[in-house]
JSON list of C-alpha atoms and ligand atoms in Angstrom, two decimals:
[
{"chain": "K", "resi": 21, "resn": "MET", "atom": "CA", "xyz": [-16.74, -18.32, 1.34]},
{"chain": "K", "resi": 22, "resn": "ASN", "atom": "CA", "xyz": [-17.83, -15.23, 3.25]},
{"chain": "K", "resi": 23, "resn": "LEU", "atom": "CA", "xyz": [-14.75, -14.44, 5.31]},
{"chain": "K", "resi": 24, "resn": "ASP", "atom": "CA", "xyz": [-16.61, -11.86, 7.38]},
{"chain": "K", "resi": 25, "resn": "LEU", "atom": "CA", "xyz": [-18.26, -14.71, 9.27]},
{"chain": "K", "resi": 26, "resn": "PHE", "atom": "CA", "xyz": [-14.96, -15.53, 10.97]},
{"chain": "K", "resi": 27, "resn": "SER", "atom": "CA", "xyz": [-12.47, -13.47, 12.92]},
{"chain": "K", "resi": 28, "resn": "SER", "atom": "CA", "xyz": [-9.49, -15.52, 11.78]},
{"chain": "K", "resi": 29, "resn": "VAL", "atom": "CA", "xyz": [-9.29, -18.24, 9.14]},
{"chain": "K", "resi": 30, "resn": "ILE", "atom": "CA", "xyz": [-6.60, -20.21, 7.35]},
{"chain": "K", "resi": 31, "resn": "LYS", "atom": "CA", "xyz": [-6.67, -19.77, 3.58]},
{"chain": "K", "resi": 32, "resn": "ASP", "atom": "CA", "xyz": [-4.03, -21.36, 1.33]},
{"chain": "K", "resi": 33, "resn": "GLY", "atom": "CA", "xyz": [-1.81, -21.76, 4.39]},
{"chain": "K", "resi": 34, "resn": "ASN", "atom": "CA", "xyz": [-2.09, -18.08, 5.34]},
{"chain": "K", "resi": 35, "resn": "VAL", "atom": "CA", "xyz": [-3.74, -16.63, 8.41]},
{"chain": "K", "resi": 36, "resn": "ALA", "atom": "CA", "xyz": [-6.40, -14.06, 7.49]},
{"chain": "K", "resi": 37, "resn": "THR", "atom": "CA", "xyz": [-7.49, -11.92, 10.43]},
{"chain": "K", "resi": 38, "resn": "HIS", "atom": "CA", "xyz": [-10.57, -9.75, 10.37]},
{"chain": "K", "resi": 39, "resn": "ILE", "atom": "CA", "xyz": [-9.77, -6.08, 11.11]},
{"chain": "K", "resi": 40, "resn": "SER", "atom": "CA", "xyz": [-13.12, -4.47, 10.38]},
{"chain": "K", "resi": 41, "resn": "ASP", "atom": "CA", "xyz": [-16.06, -4.79, 7.95]},
{"chain": "K", "resi": 42, "resn": "GLN", "atom": "CA", "xyz": [-14.46, -6.05, 4.71]},
{"chain": "K", "resi": 43, "resn": "ALA", "atom": "CA", "xyz": [-10.94, -5.35, 5.97]},
{"chain": "K", "resi": 44, "resn": "TRP", "atom": "CA", "xyz": [-8.42, -8.19, 6.38]},
{"chain": "K", "resi": 45, "resn": "HIS", "atom": "CA", "xyz": [-4.87, -8.71, 7.54]},
{"chain": "K", "resi": 46, "resn": "LEU", "atom": "CA", "xyz": [-3.21, -11.52, 5.56]},
{"chain": "K", "resi": 47, "resn": "GLU", "atom": "CA", "xyz": [-0.13, -12.52, 7.52]},
{"chain": "K", "resi": 48, "resn": "GLY", "atom": "CA", "xyz": [2.91, -13.42, 5.42]},
{"chain": "K", "resi": 49, "resn": "PHE", "atom": "CA", "xyz": [0.87, -13.50, 2.20]},
{"chain": "K", "resi": 50, "resn": "ALA", "atom": "CA", "xyz": [3.75, -12.05, 0.14]},
{"chain": "K", "resi": 51, "resn": "THR", "atom": "CA", "xyz": [6.69, -13.64, 1.94]},
{"chain": "K", "resi": 52, "resn": "ALA", "atom": "CA", "xyz": [7.29, -16.37, -0.64]},
{"chain": "K", "resi": 53, "resn": "LEU", "atom": "CA", "xyz": [7.78, -13.65, -3.28]},
{"chain": "K", "resi": 54, "resn": "GLU", "atom": "CA", "xyz": [10.20, -11.56, -1.24]},
{"chain": "K", "resi": 55, "resn": "ILE", "atom": "CA", "xyz": [13.25, -11.95, -3.50]},
{"chain": "K", "resi": 56, "resn": "GLN", "atom": "CA", "xyz": [11.28, -11.34, -6.70]},
{"chain": "K", "resi": 57, "resn": "LEU", "atom": "CA", "xyz": [9.61, -8.29, -5.16]},
{"chain": "K", "resi": 58, "resn": "ARG", "atom": "CA", "xyz": [12.95, -6.89, -4.00]},
{"chain": "K", "resi": 59, "resn": "ASP", "atom": "CA", "xyz": [14.54, -7.41, -7.42]},
{"chain": "K", "resi": 60, "resn": "LEU", "atom": "CA", "xyz": [11.57, -5.95, -9.31]},
{"chain": "K", "resi": 61, "resn": "LEU", "atom": "CA", "xyz": [11.58, -2.93, -6.99]},
{"chain": "K", "resi": 62, "resn": "ARG", "atom": "CA", "xyz": [15.26, -2.40, -7.73]},
{"chain": "K", "resi": 63, "resn": "SER", "atom": "CA", "xyz": [14.60, -2.11, -11.45]},
{"chain": "K", "resi": 64, "resn": "ILE", "atom": "CA", "xyz": [11.55, 0.13, -10.93]},
{"chain": "K", "resi": 65, "resn": "ILE", "atom": "CA", "xyz": [13.51, 2.62, -8.81]},
{"chain": "K", "resi": 66, "resn": "LYS", "atom": "CA", "xyz": [16.29, 2.73, -11.40]},
{"chain": "K", "resi": 67, "resn": "GLN", "atom": "CA", "xyz": [13.71, 4.13, -13.85]},
{"chain": "K", "resi": 68, "resn": "ALA", "atom": "CA", "xyz": [11.68, 6.16, -11.35]},
{"chain": "K", "resi": 69, "resn": "PRO", "atom": "CA", "xyz": [13.77, 6.91, -8.25]},
{"chain": "K", "resi": 70, "resn": "PHE", "atom": "CA", "xyz": [12.21, 7.57, -4.84]},
{"chain": "K", "resi": 71, "resn": "ARG", "atom": "CA", "xyz": [11.54, 11.23, -4.22]},
{"chain": "K", "resi": 72, "resn": "GLN", "atom": "CA", "xyz": [10.04, 13.39, -1.47]},
{"chain": "K", "resi": 73, "resn": "MET", "atom": "CA", "xyz": [6.84, 14.98, -2.69]},
{"chain": "K", "resi": 74, "resn": "LYS", "atom": "CA", "xyz": [5.32, 18.17, -1.35]},
{"chain": "K", "resi": 75, "resn": "THR", "atom": "CA", "xyz": [1.85, 18.41, 0.13]},
{"chain": "K", "resi": 76, "resn": "PRO", "atom": "CA", "xyz": [-0.51, 20.91, -1.55]},
{"chain": "K", "resi": 77, "resn": "GLY", "atom": "CA", "xyz": [0.32, 23.21, 1.39]},
{"chain": "K", "resi": 78, "resn": "GLY", "atom": "CA", "xyz": [4.04, 23.11, 0.52]},
{"chain": "K", "resi": 79, "resn": "GLN", "atom": "CA", "xyz": [5.30, 20.75, 3.25]},
{"chain": "K", "resi": 80, "resn": "LEU", "atom": "CA", "xyz": [7.93, 18.18, 2.25]},
{"chain": "K", "resi": 81, "resn": "MET", "atom": "CA", "xyz": [6.61, 14.67, 2.97]},
{"chain": "K", "resi": 82, "resn": "SER", "atom": "CA", "xyz": [9.01, 12.59, 5.07]},
{"chain": "K", "resi": 83, "resn": "VAL", "atom": "CA", "xyz": [8.10, 9.32, 3.34]},
{"chain": "K", "resi": 84, "resn": "LYS", "atom": "CA", "xyz": [9.80, 8.88, -0.05]},
{"chain": "K", "resi": 85, "resn": "MET", "atom": "CA", "xyz": [7.61, 7.74, -2.92]},
{"chain": "K", "resi": 86, "resn": "THR", "atom": "CA", "xyz": [7.53, 6.45, -6.44]},
{"chain": "K", "resi": 87, "resn": "ASN", "atom": "CA", "xyz": [5.05, 4.47, -8.56]},
{"chain": "K", "resi": 88, "resn": "CYS", "atom": "CA", "xyz": [4.62, 1.84, -11.18]},
{"chain": "K", "resi": 89, "resn": "GLY", "atom": "CA", "xyz": [1.56, 1.15, -13.31]},
{"chain": "K", "resi": 90, "resn": "GLU", "atom": "CA", "xyz": [-0.54, 2.97, -15.87]},
{"chain": "K", "resi": 91, "resn": "VAL", "atom": "CA", "xyz": [-0.88, 5.91, -13.51]},
{"chain": "K", "resi": 92, "resn": "GLY", "atom": "CA", "xyz": [1.01, 7.08, -10.43]},
{"chain": "K", "resi": 93, "resn": "TRP", "atom": "CA", "xyz": [-0.09, 9.03, -7.37]},
{"chain": "K", "resi": 94, "resn": "VAL", "atom": "CA", "xyz": [1.53, 12.44, -7.06]},
{"chain": "K", "resi": 95, "resn": "SER", "atom": "CA", "xyz": [1.28, 15.41, -4.74]},
{"chain": "K", "resi": 96, "resn": "ASP", "atom": "CA", "xyz": [2.43, 18.99, -5.27]},
{"chain": "K", "resi": 97, "resn": "HIS", "atom": "CA", "xyz": [1.11, 22.55, -5.00]},
{"chain": "K", "resi": 98, "resn": "LEU", "atom": "CA", "xyz": [-1.67, 21.64, -7.46]},
{"chain": "K", "resi": 99, "resn": "GLY", "atom": "CA", "xyz": [-3.02, 18.90, -5.18]},
{"chain": "K", "resi": 100, "resn": "TYR", "atom": "CA", "xyz": [-3.19, 15.13, -4.91]},
{"chain": "K", "resi": 101, "resn": "ARG", "atom": "CA", "xyz": [-3.88, 13.21, -8.12]},
{"chain": "K", "resi": 102, "resn": "TYR", "atom": "CA", "xyz": [-2.99, 10.33, -10.40]},
{"chain": "K", "resi": 103, "resn": "GLN", "atom": "CA", "xyz": [-1.07, 10.98, -13.60]},
{"chain": "K", "resi": 104, "resn": "THR", "atom": "CA", "xyz": [0.38, 8.90, -16.40]},
{"chain": "K", "resi": 105, "resn": "LEU", "atom": "CA", "xyz": [3.75, 10.68, -16.46]},
{"chain": "K", "resi": 106, "resn": "ASP", "atom": "CA", "xyz": [6.41, 10.75, -13.75]},
{"chain": "K", "resi": 107, "resn": "PRO", "atom": "CA", "xyz": [6.80, 14.51, -13.09]},
{"chain": "K", "resi": 108, "resn": "VAL", "atom": "CA", "xyz": [10.55, 14.07, -12.45]},
{"chain": "K", "resi": 109, "resn": "SER", "atom": "CA", "xyz": [11.39, 12.45, -15.81]},
{"chain": "K", "resi": 110, "resn": "ASN", "atom": "CA", "xyz": [8.26, 13.34, -17.81]},
{"chain": "K", "resi": 111, "resn": "LEU", "atom": "CA", "xyz": [8.23, 9.69, -18.91]},
{"chain": "K", "resi": 112, "resn": "PRO", "atom": "CA", "xyz": [5.48, 7.13, -18.26]},
{"chain": "K", "resi": 113, "resn": "TRP", "atom": "CA", "xyz": [5.83, 5.34, -14.92]},
{"chain": "K", "resi": 114, "resn": "PRO", "atom": "CA", "xyz": [7.50, 1.91, -15.14]},
{"chain": "K", "resi": 115, "resn": "ALA", "atom": "CA", "xyz": [4.99, -0.79, -16.06]},
{"chain": "K", "resi": 116, "resn": "MET", "atom": "CA", "xyz": [3.46, -2.78, -13.22]},
{"chain": "K", "resi": 117, "resn": "PRO", "atom": "CA", "xyz": [5.19, -6.19, -13.21]},
{"chain": "K", "resi": 118, "resn": "GLU", "atom": "CA", "xyz": [2.88, -9.20, -13.70]},
{"chain": "K", "resi": 119, "resn": "GLU", "atom": "CA", "xyz": [4.11, -10.59, -10.35]},
{"chain": "K", "resi": 120, "resn": "PHE", "atom": "CA", "xyz": [2.84, -7.43, -8.61]},
{"chain": "K", "resi": 121, "resn": "LYS", "atom": "CA", "xyz": [-0.52, -7.67, -10.39]},
{"chain": "K", "resi": 122, "resn": "SER", "atom": "CA", "xyz": [-1.08, -11.31, -9.53]},
{"chain": "K", "resi": 123, "resn": "LEU", "atom": "CA", "xyz": [-0.03, -10.81, -5.90]},
{"chain": "K", "resi": 124, "resn": "ALA", "atom": "CA", "xyz": [-2.52, -7.95, -5.53]},
{"chain": "K", "resi": 125, "resn": "LYS", "atom": "CA", "xyz": [-5.27, -9.84, -7.34]},
{"chain": "K", "resi": 126, "resn": "ASN", "atom": "CA", "xyz": [-4.77, -12.98, -5.24]},
{"chain": "K", "resi": 127, "resn": "ALA", "atom": "CA", "xyz": [-4.70, -11.05, -1.98]},
{"chain": "K", "resi": 128, "resn": "ALA", "atom": "CA", "xyz": [-7.88, -9.19, -2.94]},
{"chain": "K", "resi": 129, "resn": "ALA", "atom": "CA", "xyz": [-9.62, -12.47, -3.84]},
{"chain": "K", "resi": 130, "resn": "THR", "atom": "CA", "xyz": [-8.57, -14.02, -0.52]},
{"chain": "K", "resi": 131, "resn": "ALA", "atom": "CA", "xyz": [-10.24, -11.09, 1.23]},
{"chain": "K", "resi": 132, "resn": "GLY", "atom": "CA", "xyz": [-13.43, -11.56, -0.80]},
{"chain": "K", "resi": 133, "resn": "PHE", "atom": "CA", "xyz": [-12.83, -9.07, -3.62]},
{"chain": "K", "resi": 134, "resn": "GLU", "atom": "CA", "xyz": [-12.82, -10.97, -6.91]},
{"chain": "K", "resi": 135, "resn": "ASN", "atom": "CA", "xyz": [-11.56, -9.48, -10.19]},
{"chain": "K", "resi": 136, "resn": "PHE", "atom": "CA", "xyz": [-9.40, -6.75, -8.70]},
{"chain": "K", "resi": 137, "resn": "LYS", "atom": "CA", "xyz": [-7.46, -5.12, -11.54]},
{"chain": "K", "resi": 138, "resn": "PRO", "atom": "CA", "xyz": [-4.99, -2.60, -10.14]},
{"chain": "K", "resi": 139, "resn": "ASP", "atom": "CA", "xyz": [-3.73, 0.11, -12.48]},
{"chain": "K", "resi": 140, "resn": "ALA", "atom": "CA", "xyz": [-1.62, 1.98, -9.92]},
{"chain": "K", "resi": 141, "resn": "CYS", "atom": "CA", "xyz": [1.01, 0.88, -7.41]},
{"chain": "K", "resi": 142, "resn": "LEU", "atom": "CA", "xyz": [2.28, 3.56, -5.05]},
{"chain": "K", "resi": 143, "resn": "ILE", "atom": "CA", "xyz": [5.62, 2.59, -3.52]},
{"chain": "K", "resi": 144, "resn": "ASN", "atom": "CA", "xyz": [6.42, 4.20, -0.17]},
{"chain": "K", "resi": 145, "resn": "LEU", "atom": "CA", "xyz": [9.89, 4.10, 1.39]},
{"chain": "K", "resi": 146, "resn": "TYR", "atom": "CA", "xyz": [9.93, 4.72, 5.13]},
{"chain": "K", "resi": 147, "resn": "PRO", "atom": "CA", "xyz": [13.27, 5.62, 6.72]},
{"chain": "K", "resi": 148, "resn": "VAL", "atom": "CA", "xyz": [13.45, 5.16, 10.51]},
{"chain": "K", "resi": 149, "resn": "GLY", "atom": "CA", "xyz": [11.35, 7.77, 12.35]},
{"chain": "K", "resi": 150, "resn": "THR", "atom": "CA", "xyz": [9.00, 8.50, 9.45]},
{"chain": "K", "resi": 151, "resn": "ARG", "atom": "CA", "xyz": [5.25, 8.00, 9.65]},
{"chain": "K", "resi": 152, "resn": "LEU", "atom": "CA", "xyz": [2.11, 8.43, 7.59]},
{"chain": "K", "resi": 153, "resn": "SER", "atom": "CA", "xyz": [-0.58, 10.37, 9.37]},
{"chain": "K", "resi": 154, "resn": "LEU", "atom": "CA", "xyz": [-4.22, 9.34, 9.42]},
{"chain": "K", "resi": 155, "resn": "HIS", "atom": "CA", "xyz": [-5.87, 9.75, 6.01]},
{"chain": "K", "resi": 156, "resn": "GLN", "atom": "CA", "xyz": [-8.40, 8.24, 3.62]},
{"chain": "K", "resi": 157, "resn": "ASP", "atom": "CA", "xyz": [-7.51, 6.95, 0.14]},
{"chain": "K", "resi": 158, "resn": "LYS", "atom": "CA", "xyz": [-10.00, 8.92, -1.89]},
{"chain": "K", "resi": 159, "resn": "ASP", "atom": "CA", "xyz": [-8.24, 10.16, -5.01]},
{"chain": "K", "resi": 160, "resn": "GLU", "atom": "CA", "xyz": [-9.47, 7.15, -7.00]},
{"chain": "K", "resi": 161, "resn": "ILE", "atom": "CA", "xyz": [-12.50, 7.26, -9.31]},
{"chain": "K", "resi": 162, "resn": "ASP", "atom": "CA", "xyz": [-13.99, 3.90, -8.37]},
{"chain": "K", "resi": 163, "resn": "PHE", "atom": "CA", "xyz": [-14.49, 3.15, -4.67]},
{"chain": "K", "resi": 164, "resn": "ASP", "atom": "CA", "xyz": [-15.97, -0.28, -5.52]},
{"chain": "K", "resi": 165, "resn": "GLN", "atom": "CA", "xyz": [-12.43, -1.62, -5.88]},
{"chain": "K", "resi": 166, "resn": "PRO", "atom": "CA", "xyz": [-10.42, -2.47, -2.76]},
{"chain": "K", "resi": 167, "resn": "ILE", "atom": "CA", "xyz": [-7.02, -1.26, -1.58]},
{"chain": "K", "resi": 168, "resn": "VAL", "atom": "CA", "xyz": [-4.27, -3.88, -1.33]},
{"chain": "K", "resi": 169, "resn": "SER", "atom": "CA", "xyz": [-1.28, -2.90, 0.79]},
{"chain": "K", "resi": 170, "resn": "VAL", "atom": "CA", "xyz": [1.91, -5.02, 0.94]},
{"chain": "K", "resi": 171, "resn": "SER", "atom": "CA", "xyz": [4.47, -4.51, 3.72]},
{"chain": "K", "resi": 172, "resn": "LEU", "atom": "CA", "xyz": [8.16, -5.28, 3.22]},
{"chain": "K", "resi": 173, "resn": "GLY", "atom": "CA", "xyz": [11.20, -4.79, 5.43]},
{"chain": "K", "resi": 174, "resn": "LEU", "atom": "CA", "xyz": [11.03, -3.42, 8.97]},
{"chain": "K", "resi": 175, "resn": "PRO", "atom": "CA", "xyz": [7.84, -3.94, 10.99]},
{"chain": "K", "resi": 176, "resn": "VAL", "atom": "CA", "xyz": [5.50, -1.06, 11.77]},
{"chain": "K", "resi": 177, "resn": "THR", "atom": "CA", "xyz": [2.30, -0.35, 13.68]},
{"chain": "K", "resi": 178, "resn": "PHE", "atom": "CA", "xyz": [-0.61, 0.20, 11.29]},
{"chain": "K", "resi": 179, "resn": "VAL", "atom": "CA", "xyz": [-3.57, 2.18, 12.55]},
{"chain": "K", "resi": 180, "resn": "PHE", "atom": "CA", "xyz": [-6.96, 1.35, 11.07]},
{"chain": "K", "resi": 181, "resn": "GLY", "atom": "CA", "xyz": [-9.95, 3.50, 12.00]},
{"chain": "K", "resi": 182, "resn": "GLY", "atom": "CA", "xyz": [-13.41, 4.01, 10.63]},
{"chain": "K", "resi": 183, "resn": "LEU", "atom": "CA", "xyz": [-15.21, 6.38, 8.31]},
{"chain": "K", "resi": 184, "resn": "GLU", "atom": "CA", "xyz": [-14.72, 9.39, 10.60]},
{"chain": "K", "resi": 185, "resn": "ARG", "atom": "CA", "xyz": [-11.35, 10.76, 11.68]},
{"chain": "K", "resi": 186, "resn": "SER", "atom": "CA", "xyz": [-12.54, 10.33, 15.27]},
{"chain": "K", "resi": 187, "resn": "SER", "atom": "CA", "xyz": [-13.77, 6.71, 14.84]},
{"chain": "K", "resi": 188, "resn": "PRO", "atom": "CA", "xyz": [-12.28, 4.06, 17.18]},
{"chain": "K", "resi": 189, "resn": "GLN", "atom": "CA", "xyz": [-9.00, 2.64, 15.90]},
{"chain": "K", "resi": 190, "resn": "THR", "atom": "CA", "xyz": [-7.43, -0.80, 15.74]},
{"chain": "K", "resi": 191, "resn": "LYS", "atom": "CA", "xyz": [-3.64, -1.04, 15.91]},
{"chain": "K", "resi": 192, "resn": "ILE", "atom": "CA", "xyz": [-1.97, -3.93, 14.08]},
{"chain": "K", "resi": 193, "resn": "LYS", "atom": "CA", "xyz": [1.70, -4.82, 13.88]},
{"chain": "K", "resi": 194, "resn": "LEU", "atom": "CA", "xyz": [2.58, -5.35, 10.22]},
{"chain": "K", "resi": 195, "resn": "HIS", "atom": "CA", "xyz": [5.59, -7.53, 9.46]},
{"chain": "K", "resi": 196, "resn": "HIS", "atom": "CA", "xyz": [7.58, -8.21, 6.31]},
{"chain": "K", "resi": 197, "resn": "GLY", "atom": "CA", "xyz": [5.35, -10.01, 3.80]},
{"chain": "K", "resi": 198, "resn": "ASP", "atom": "CA", "xyz": [2.04, -9.07, 5.41]},
{"chain": "K", "resi": 199, "resn": "VAL", "atom": "CA", "xyz": [-0.78, -7.79, 3.23]},
{"chain": "K", "resi": 200, "resn": "VAL", "atom": "CA", "xyz": [-3.76, -5.70, 4.31]},
{"chain": "K", "resi": 201, "resn": "VAL", "atom": "CA", "xyz": [-6.86, -5.53, 2.10]},
{"chain": "K", "resi": 202, "resn": "TRP", "atom": "CA", "xyz": [-9.75, -3.17, 2.68]},
{"chain": "K", "resi": 203, "resn": "GLY", "atom": "CA", "xyz": [-12.75, -2.32, 0.55]},
{"chain": "K", "resi": 204, "resn": "GLY", "atom": "CA", "xyz": [-16.54, -2.23, 0.47]},
{"chain": "K", "resi": 205, "resn": "LYS", "atom": "CA", "xyz": [-17.83, -0.80, 3.74]},
{"chain": "K", "resi": 206, "resn": "SER", "atom": "CA", "xyz": [-14.26, -0.04, 4.83]},
{"chain": "K", "resi": 207, "resn": "ARG", "atom": "CA", "xyz": [-13.03, 1.40, 1.54]},
{"chain": "K", "resi": 208, "resn": "LEU", "atom": "CA", "xyz": [-12.92, 4.95, 2.91]},
{"chain": "K", "resi": 209, "resn": "ALA", "atom": "CA", "xyz": [-11.66, 4.02, 6.38]},
{"chain": "K", "resi": 210, "resn": "PHE", "atom": "CA", "xyz": [-9.04, 6.34, 7.88]},
{"chain": "K", "resi": 211, "resn": "HIS", "atom": "CA", "xyz": [-5.64, 4.68, 8.26]},
{"chain": "K", "resi": 212, "resn": "GLY", "atom": "CA", "xyz": [-1.97, 5.49, 8.80]},
{"chain": "K", "resi": 213, "resn": "VAL", "atom": "CA", "xyz": [1.28, 4.17, 10.23]},
{"chain": "K", "resi": 214, "resn": "LEU", "atom": "CA", "xyz": [3.14, 5.15, 13.43]},
{"chain": "K", "resi": 215, "resn": "PRO", "atom": "CA", "xyz": [6.79, 6.30, 13.27]},
{"chain": "K", "resi": 216, "resn": "LEU", "atom": "CA", "xyz": [9.09, 3.53, 12.05]},
{"chain": "K", "resi": 217, "resn": "GLU", "atom": "CA", "xyz": [11.28, 2.13, 14.81]},
{"chain": "K", "resi": 218, "resn": "ALA", "atom": "CA", "xyz": [14.97, 1.45, 14.19]},
{"chain": "K", "resi": 219, "resn": "GLY", "atom": "CA", "xyz": [15.94, -2.06, 13.15]},
{"chain": "K", "resi": 220, "resn": "GLU", "atom": "CA", "xyz": [17.69, -4.07, 10.51]},
{"chain": "K", "resi": 221, "resn": "HIS", "atom": "CA", "xyz": [16.09, -6.29, 7.90]},
{"chain": "K", "resi": 222, "resn": "GLU", "atom": "CA", "xyz": [18.10, -8.75, 5.84]},
{"chain": "K", "resi": 223, "resn": "LEU", "atom": "CA", "xyz": [16.57, -7.71, 2.51]},
{"chain": "K", "resi": 224, "resn": "PHE", "atom": "CA", "xyz": [15.49, -4.10, 3.16]},
{"chain": "K", "resi": 225, "resn": "SER", "atom": "CA", "xyz": [18.15, -2.96, 5.63]},
{"chain": "K", "resi": 226, "resn": "HIS", "atom": "CA", "xyz": [16.96, 0.05, 7.70]},
{"chain": "K", "resi": 227, "resn": "TYR", "atom": "CA", "xyz": [13.76, 0.63, 5.78]},
{"chain": "K", "resi": 228, "resn": "ARG", "atom": "CA", "xyz": [10.17, -0.34, 5.44]},
{"chain": "K", "resi": 229, "resn": "VAL", "atom": "CA", "xyz": [8.69, -0.42, 1.93]},
{"chain": "K", "resi": 230, "resn": "ASN", "atom": "CA", "xyz": [4.96, -0.42, 1.30]},
{"chain": "K", "resi": 231, "resn": "LEU", "atom": "CA", "xyz": [3.26, -1.20, -2.00]},
{"chain": "K", "resi": 232, "resn": "THR", "atom": "CA", "xyz": [-0.28, 0.12, -2.29]},
{"chain": "K", "resi": 233, "resn": "PHE", "atom": "CA", "xyz": [-2.27, -1.30, -5.17]},
{"chain": "K", "resi": 234, "resn": "ARG", "atom": "CA", "xyz": [-5.32, 0.58, -6.36]},
{"chain": "K", "resi": 235, "resn": "LYS", "atom": "CA", "xyz": [-7.72, 0.85, -9.26]},
{"chain": "K", "resi": 236, "resn": "ALA", "atom": "CA", "xyz": [-7.28, 4.57, -9.70]},
{"chain": "K", "resi": 237, "resn": "ILE", "atom": "CA", "xyz": [-8.79, 5.50, -13.06]},
{"chain": "X", "resi": 30, "resn": "SIN", "atom": "C1", "xyz": [-0.77, 4.25, 2.64]},
{"chain": "X", "resi": 30, "resn": "SIN", "atom": "O1", "xyz": [-1.76, 4.37, 3.34]},
{"chain": "X", "resi": 30, "resn": "SIN", "atom": "O2", "xyz": [-0.64, 4.87, 1.59]},
{"chain": "X", "resi": 30, "resn": "SIN", "atom": "C2", "xyz": [0.34, 3.34, 3.07]},
{"chain": "X", "resi": 30, "resn": "SIN", "atom": "C3", "xyz": [0.10, 2.60, 4.33]},
{"chain": "X", "resi": 30, "resn": "SIN", "atom": "C4", "xyz": [1.30, 1.80, 4.76]},
{"chain": "X", "resi": 30, "resn": "SIN", "atom": "O3", "xyz": [2.44, 2.23, 4.54]},
{"chain": "X", "resi": 30, "resn": "SIN", "atom": "O4", "xyz": [1.11, 0.73, 5.35]},
{"chain": "X", "resi": 31, "resn": "FE2", "atom": "FE1", "xyz": [-3.45, 5.23, 2.37]}
]
């Protein structure tokens, strides 16, 4: 089925809403897995704790990050890149759990991207007040593969633009369990999140957690 023909469709009981060319918001797609995801995240962060990375310009990023998968996204004075070792421990990143892989693969397929095989999962922890400014995901080798982004915990406003920083933007409220998938013509779309508003979530307390699945290498 070509989902781009519809603005909103029901697929496997989930509402899929069209954001832009080949970009979809899958409401509640991950909700049924919430306990497993929370428990798997707990064991990942025991091995590779959240840390604040520095931008290449030396600024401390407010969002805390870690990774699982064959490679992890890192930032420091040398630049943005993917690497196989966690720079804090010098050990490989924790393996990507099968449950993460199948969630990402299923979400990608629902949005029209078959055979997505993520090798990197960036895990962002947003304390209240933190944001992620407008950027493109372009540190990956293969732009034919989509981005799959899973939201957990407190809700946030996601900003999705176009291929230019100045392109018109769509603002979408992302709730716990929502998944956004973008690829193809939207693969290099600018996106970001507005500052996290205070709240309390029964599984993630005062935080929002975002899992970004990518085929990086
Ligand atoms: C990202 O763009 O890396 C994360 C976006 C989000 O937190 O929703
Ligand atoms: Fe991003």
